[in-house]
């Protein structure tokens, strides 16, 4: 695993890469084109999304690199329960006893992370966007095809602060999945957008703010409507589920996503 400070360029190999202090008290682990984040708060840690299974093996090293340890991890919060955000949720819950929080509408998907609704057939995308083939292969190499489901998802409310380190406010933003939620840190000006808005789409390899392709989005019209919920946060920095951080304000990001449309 390589590490960098915020502002360094990232390689495109899919190798795990830690960016410390990508936002105040927030660290980013990118692995096989999937992001998960660690929020520090008074010596405790909340993990936002759990990437792919291979990230579990390096999590102790990630924690050590930010000056923390497994005992500091008090909670996991998932933006949604697609396989590439649920990667090590089962392991951290079972082996470390860490509770995993998510919207109640994600409970079934958390148990069955491959049974997700999507508007367009997935099989056509590698033919239409051949650049996605190595991206999807890297994701598979990091365990995308062997994610274990999770029972016992802790239901979280919406439009309220979660009682976990960092106290992120839950922003209901359905469309990508039926229970998708972004997370907002108002005092830090940070929005974890999950896959409600990304800056890299693994299915098309297109970059810049956008909604994920219909191959992995349940309701694209609802996903576009949910961008207004992200606007309401007025966040300065957007940390997406896939792609680089966006530092030009959430409204600029959502405007670009609306212009890009959905593939």
CSV table of C-alpha atoms in Angstrom, one decimal:
chain,number,residue,atom,x,y,z
A,1,UNK,CA,0.0,0.0,0.0
A,2,UNK,CA,1.3,3.4,-0.9
A,3,UNK,CA,0.4,6.6,0.9
A,4,UNK,CA,0.2,10.2,-0.1
A,5,UNK,CA,-0.8,13.6,1.3
A,6,UNK,CA,-3.8,15.4,-0.1
A,7,UNK,CA,-3.0,16.9,-3.5
A,8,UNK,CA,-0.8,14.2,-4.9
A,9,UNK,CA,-1.7,12.5,-8.2
A,10,UNK,CA,-2.9,9.0,-8.0
A,11,UNK,CA,-1.9,6.1,-10.3
A,12,UNK,CA,-4.4,4.3,-12.4
A,13,UNK,CA,-3.4,0.8,-11.5
A,14,UNK,CA,-6.0,0.0,-8.9
A,15,UNK,CA,-3.4,-0.6,-6.3
A,16,UNK,CA,-4.4,0.5,-2.8
A,17,UNK,CA,-3.5,4.1,-2.0
A,18,UNK,CA,-4.1,6.0,1.2
A,19,UNK,CA,-4.5,9.8,1.1
A,20,UNK,CA,-4.2,11.3,4.5
A,21,UNK,CA,-6.1,14.5,5.4
A,22,UNK,CA,-8.1,14.6,2.2
A,23,UNK,CA,-10.4,16.8,4.3
A,24,UNK,CA,-10.1,18.0,7.9
A,25,UNK,CA,-9.9,14.8,10.0
A,26,UNK,CA,-10.8,12.6,7.0
A,27,UNK,CA,-8.6,10.0,5.2
A,28,UNK,CA,-9.3,8.3,1.9
A,29,UNK,CA,-8.4,4.7,0.9
A,30,UNK,CA,-8.8,4.1,-2.8
A,31,UNK,CA,-8.5,0.4,-3.8
A,32,UNK,CA,-9.4,-1.0,-7.2
A,33,UNK,CA,-11.2,2.3,-8.2
A,34,UNK,CA,-13.4,2.2,-5.1
A,35,UNK,CA,-13.1,4.7,-2.2
A,36,UNK,CA,-13.7,4.2,1.5
A,37,UNK,CA,-13.1,6.9,4.1
A,38,UNK,CA,-12.0,7.2,7.7
A,39,UNK,CA,-13.4,10.0,9.9
A,40,UNK,CA,-11.4,10.8,13.0
A,41,UNK,CA,-13.0,12.4,16.0
A,42,UNK,CA,-11.3,12.7,19.4
A,43,UNK,CA,-9.3,9.5,18.9
A,44,UNK,CA,-12.1,7.5,17.6
A,45,UNK,CA,-12.9,6.4,14.0
A,46,UNK,CA,-15.9,5.9,11.8
A,47,UNK,CA,-15.4,4.2,8.5
A,48,UNK,CA,-17.6,5.3,5.6
A,49,UNK,CA,-18.2,2.4,3.1
A,50,UNK,CA,-16.1,-0.8,3.1
A,51,UNK,CA,-14.8,-1.0,-0.4
A,52,UNK,CA,-13.9,-4.5,-1.6
A,53,UNK,CA,-12.8,-7.6,0.4
A,54,UNK,CA,-9.1,-7.2,-0.3
A,55,UNK,CA,-9.1,-3.9,1.6
A,56,UNK,CA,-9.7,-5.8,4.8
A,57,UNK,CA,-6.2,-7.2,4.8
A,58,UNK,CA,-4.6,-3.8,4.7
A,59,UNK,CA,-7.0,-2.0,7.1
A,60,UNK,CA,-4.7,-2.5,10.1
A,61,UNK,CA,-1.9,-0.8,8.1
A,62,UNK,CA,-4.2,2.0,7.0
A,63,UNK,CA,-5.1,2.6,10.6
A,64,UNK,CA,-1.5,2.6,11.7
A,65,UNK,CA,-0.6,5.1,9.0
A,66,UNK,CA,-3.1,7.6,10.4
A,67,UNK,CA,-1.8,7.0,13.9
A,68,UNK,CA,-4.8,4.9,15.0
A,69,UNK,CA,-5.7,1.2,15.6
A,70,UNK,CA,-8.5,-1.2,15.5
A,71,UNK,CA,-9.7,-0.4,19.0
A,72,UNK,CA,-10.5,3.2,17.8
A,73,UNK,CA,-13.0,2.0,15.1
A,74,UNK,CA,-16.4,2.5,16.6
A,75,UNK,CA,-18.7,2.3,13.6
A,76,UNK,CA,-19.1,1.7,9.9
A,77,UNK,CA,-21.7,3.6,7.9
A,78,UNK,CA,-22.5,2.5,4.4
A,79,UNK,CA,-24.0,4.9,1.9
A,80,UNK,CA,-25.6,1.9,0.2
A,81,UNK,CA,-25.2,-1.9,0.0
A,82,UNK,CA,-23.8,-2.6,-3.4
A,83,UNK,CA,-21.1,-5.2,-3.3
A,84,UNK,CA,-18.3,-2.7,-4.0
A,85,UNK,CA,-19.3,-0.7,-0.9
A,86,UNK,CA,-19.9,-3.7,1.4
A,87,UNK,CA,-16.6,-5.4,0.8
A,88,UNK,CA,-15.3,-6.0,4.3
A,89,UNK,CA,-18.5,-5.1,6.3
A,90,UNK,CA,-19.1,-8.7,7.2
A,91,UNK,CA,-15.5,-9.2,8.4
A,92,UNK,CA,-15.3,-6.1,10.5
A,93,UNK,CA,-18.6,-6.8,12.1
A,94,UNK,CA,-17.9,-10.4,12.8
A,95,UNK,CA,-14.2,-10.2,13.7
A,96,UNK,CA,-14.0,-6.8,15.4
A,97,UNK,CA,-17.6,-6.5,16.6
A,98,UNK,CA,-18.0,-3.1,14.8
A,99,UNK,CA,-21.7,-2.2,14.1
A,100,UNK,CA,-22.6,-1.4,10.5
A,101,UNK,CA,-25.2,1.3,10.0
A,102,UNK,CA,-27.3,1.9,6.9
A,103,UNK,CA,-30.7,2.9,5.7
A,104,UNK,CA,-33.4,0.3,6.4
A,105,UNK,CA,-34.2,0.0,2.7
A,106,UNK,CA,-30.6,-1.4,2.2
A,107,UNK,CA,-31.1,-4.3,4.6
A,108,UNK,CA,-32.1,-6.8,2.0
A,109,UNK,CA,-29.3,-5.7,-0.4
A,110,UNK,CA,-26.8,-6.0,2.5
A,111,UNK,CA,-27.7,-9.7,2.8
A,112,UNK,CA,-27.7,-10.2,-1.0
A,113,UNK,CA,-25.3,-7.6,-2.4
A,114,UNK,CA,-25.5,-8.8,-6.0
A,115,UNK,CA,-29.3,-8.7,-6.2
A,116,UNK,CA,-29.6,-5.0,-7.0
A,117,UNK,CA,-32.0,-3.2,-9.3
A,118,UNK,CA,-30.5,-1.5,-12.4
A,119,UNK,CA,-32.2,0.1,-15.4
A,120,UNK,CA,-29.9,-1.1,-18.2
A,121,UNK,CA,-28.4,-4.6,-18.9
A,122,UNK,CA,-24.9,-4.7,-17.5
A,123,UNK,CA,-23.5,-7.0,-20.2
A,124,UNK,CA,-23.6,-4.4,-22.9
A,125,UNK,CA,-21.3,-1.9,-21.2
A,126,UNK,CA,-17.9,-3.6,-21.8
A,127,UNK,CA,-18.7,-3.7,-25.5
A,128,UNK,CA,-19.8,-0.1,-25.6
A,129,UNK,CA,-17.1,1.1,-23.2
A,130,UNK,CA,-14.1,-1.3,-23.6
A,131,UNK,CA,-12.0,0.9,-21.4
A,132,UNK,CA,-14.1,-0.4,-18.5
A,133,UNK,CA,-12.8,-4.0,-18.9
A,134,UNK,CA,-9.5,-3.4,-17.1
A,135,UNK,CA,-11.3,-1.4,-14.4
A,136,UNK,CA,-13.8,-4.2,-13.8
A,137,UNK,CA,-10.9,-6.7,-13.9
A,138,UNK,CA,-9.1,-4.8,-11.1
A,139,UNK,CA,-12.2,-4.7,-9.1
A,140,UNK,CA,-12.6,-8.5,-9.5
A,141,UNK,CA,-9.0,-9.0,-8.5
A,142,UNK,CA,-9.8,-7.2,-5.3
A,143,UNK,CA,-12.6,-9.5,-4.5
A,144,UNK,CA,-15.6,-7.9,-6.2
A,145,UNK,CA,-17.0,-11.4,-7.1
A,146,UNK,CA,-16.8,-12.8,-3.5
A,147,UNK,CA,-18.4,-10.2,-1.2
A,148,UNK,CA,-20.2,-11.8,1.8
A,149,UNK,CA,-23.6,-10.5,2.7
A,150,UNK,CA,-24.2,-8.8,6.0
A,151,UNK,CA,-27.1,-9.5,8.4
A,152,UNK,CA,-27.9,-7.2,11.3
A,153,UNK,CA,-27.5,-3.8,9.5
A,154,UNK,CA,-28.2,-1.1,12.1
A,155,UNK,CA,-31.0,1.0,10.8
A,156,UNK,CA,-30.3,4.7,10.7
A,157,UNK,CA,-32.7,7.6,10.4
A,158,UNK,CA,-32.4,10.4,7.9
A,159,UNK,CA,-31.9,14.2,8.2
A,160,UNK,CA,-30.3,13.7,11.6
A,161,UNK,CA,-26.8,13.3,13.0
A,162,UNK,CA,-25.7,9.7,13.6
A,163,UNK,CA,-24.4,9.0,17.1
A,164,UNK,CA,-21.0,7.8,15.8
A,165,UNK,CA,-17.6,9.5,15.7
A,166,UNK,CA,-17.8,12.6,13.6
A,167,UNK,CA,-21.6,12.7,13.9
A,168,UNK,CA,-22.3,12.7,10.2
A,169,UNK,CA,-25.8,13.9,9.1
A,170,UNK,CA,-27.7,11.5,7.0
A,171,UNK,CA,-28.8,12.9,3.6
A,172,UNK,CA,-31.4,10.5,2.0
A,173,UNK,CA,-30.5,10.5,-1.7
A,174,UNK,CA,-32.2,7.5,-3.4
A,175,UNK,CA,-32.0,6.5,-7.0
A,176,UNK,CA,-28.7,4.7,-7.3
A,177,UNK,CA,-30.3,2.3,-4.8
A,178,UNK,CA,-33.6,2.7,-3.1
A,179,UNK,CA,-32.1,3.5,0.3
A,180,UNK,CA,-28.9,5.4,-0.7
A,181,UNK,CA,-27.8,8.0,1.7
A,182,UNK,CA,-25.0,10.6,1.5
A,183,UNK,CA,-23.3,11.7,4.7
A,184,UNK,CA,-22.6,15.4,5.6
A,185,UNK,CA,-20.1,16.8,8.0
A,186,UNK,CA,-21.4,20.4,8.3
A,187,UNK,CA,-18.6,21.7,10.5
A,188,UNK,CA,-16.0,20.4,8.1
A,189,UNK,CA,-17.8,21.4,4.9
A,190,UNK,CA,-17.6,17.8,3.7
A,191,UNK,CA,-20.1,15.6,1.9
A,192,UNK,CA,-19.6,11.9,1.4
A,193,UNK,CA,-21.7,11.4,-1.7
A,194,UNK,CA,-21.4,7.7,-2.1
A,195,UNK,CA,-22.6,6.8,-5.6
A,196,UNK,CA,-25.3,9.5,-5.6
A,197,UNK,CA,-22.6,11.5,-7.4
A,198,UNK,CA,-19.2,10.2,-8.5
A,199,UNK,CA,-16.2,11.7,-10.3
A,200,UNK,CA,-15.3,8.4,-12.1
A,201,UNK,CA,-17.8,5.9,-13.4
A,202,UNK,CA,-16.4,2.3,-13.5
A,203,UNK,CA,-18.9,1.3,-16.1
A,204,UNK,CA,-18.0,3.9,-18.7
A,205,UNK,CA,-14.6,5.2,-17.3
A,206,UNK,CA,-15.9,8.7,-17.8
A,207,UNK,CA,-14.5,11.3,-15.4
A,208,UNK,CA,-16.0,14.4,-13.8
A,209,UNK,CA,-19.1,14.7,-11.6
A,210,UNK,CA,-21.9,12.4,-12.8
A,211,UNK,CA,-24.5,9.9,-11.8
A,212,UNK,CA,-23.4,6.3,-12.2
A,213,UNK,CA,-24.4,4.5,-15.4
A,214,UNK,CA,-27.8,2.9,-15.6
A,215,UNK,CA,-26.0,-0.5,-15.5
A,216,UNK,CA,-25.8,0.0,-11.7
A,217,UNK,CA,-28.5,2.6,-10.9
A,218,UNK,CA,-32.0,1.5,-9.9
A,219,UNK,CA,-33.9,4.7,-10.9
A,220,UNK,CA,-31.9,7.2,-12.9
A,221,UNK,CA,-34.7,9.9,-12.8
A,222,UNK,CA,-34.8,9.6,-9.0
A,223,UNK,CA,-31.0,9.7,-8.9
A,224,UNK,CA,-31.0,13.0,-10.8
A,225,UNK,CA,-33.7,14.4,-8.5
A,226,UNK,CA,-31.7,13.5,-5.5
A,227,UNK,CA,-28.9,15.8,-6.6
A,228,UNK,CA,-31.0,18.6,-5.2
A,229,UNK,CA,-30.7,17.0,-1.8
A,230,UNK,CA,-27.0,17.1,-2.1
A,231,UNK,CA,-27.2,20.8,-3.1
A,232,UNK,CA,-29.0,21.6,0.1
A,233,UNK,CA,-25.8,20.7,2.1
A,234,UNK,CA,-23.8,23.5,0.5
A,235,UNK,CA,-20.7,21.4,1.1
A,236,UNK,CA,-17.4,22.8,-0.1
A,237,UNK,CA,-15.8,19.4,-0.7
A,238,UNK,CA,-17.4,16.3,-2.1
A,239,UNK,CA,-15.9,12.9,-1.5
A,240,UNK,CA,-17.4,10.3,-3.9
A,241,UNK,CA,-17.6,6.6,-3.8
A,242,UNK,CA,-15.5,6.4,-7.0
A,243,UNK,CA,-13.1,9.0,-8.3
A,244,UNK,CA,-11.2,12.0,-7.0
A,245,UNK,CA,-12.4,14.5,-4.5
A,246,UNK,CA,-14.2,17.5,-5.8
A,247,UNK,CA,-13.2,20.8,-4.2
A,248,UNK,CA,-15.3,23.3,-6.1
A,249,UNK,CA,-18.5,23.1,-4.1
A,250,UNK,CA,-21.4,20.7,-4.3
A,251,UNK,CA,-23.5,22.9,-6.5
A,252,UNK,CA,-20.9,23.0,-9.2
A,253,UNK,CA,-20.6,19.2,-9.0
A,254,UNK,CA,-24.4,18.6,-9.3
A,255,UNK,CA,-24.6,21.1,-12.2
A,256,UNK,CA,-21.9,19.1,-14.0
A,257,UNK,CA,-23.7,15.8,-13.3
A,258,UNK,CA,-27.0,17.1,-14.6
A,259,UNK,CA,-25.3,18.3,-17.8
A,260,UNK,CA,-23.5,14.9,-18.2
A,261,UNK,CA,-26.8,13.0,-17.9
A,262,UNK,CA,-26.8,9.2,-17.4
A,263,UNK,CA,-25.3,6.7,-19.7
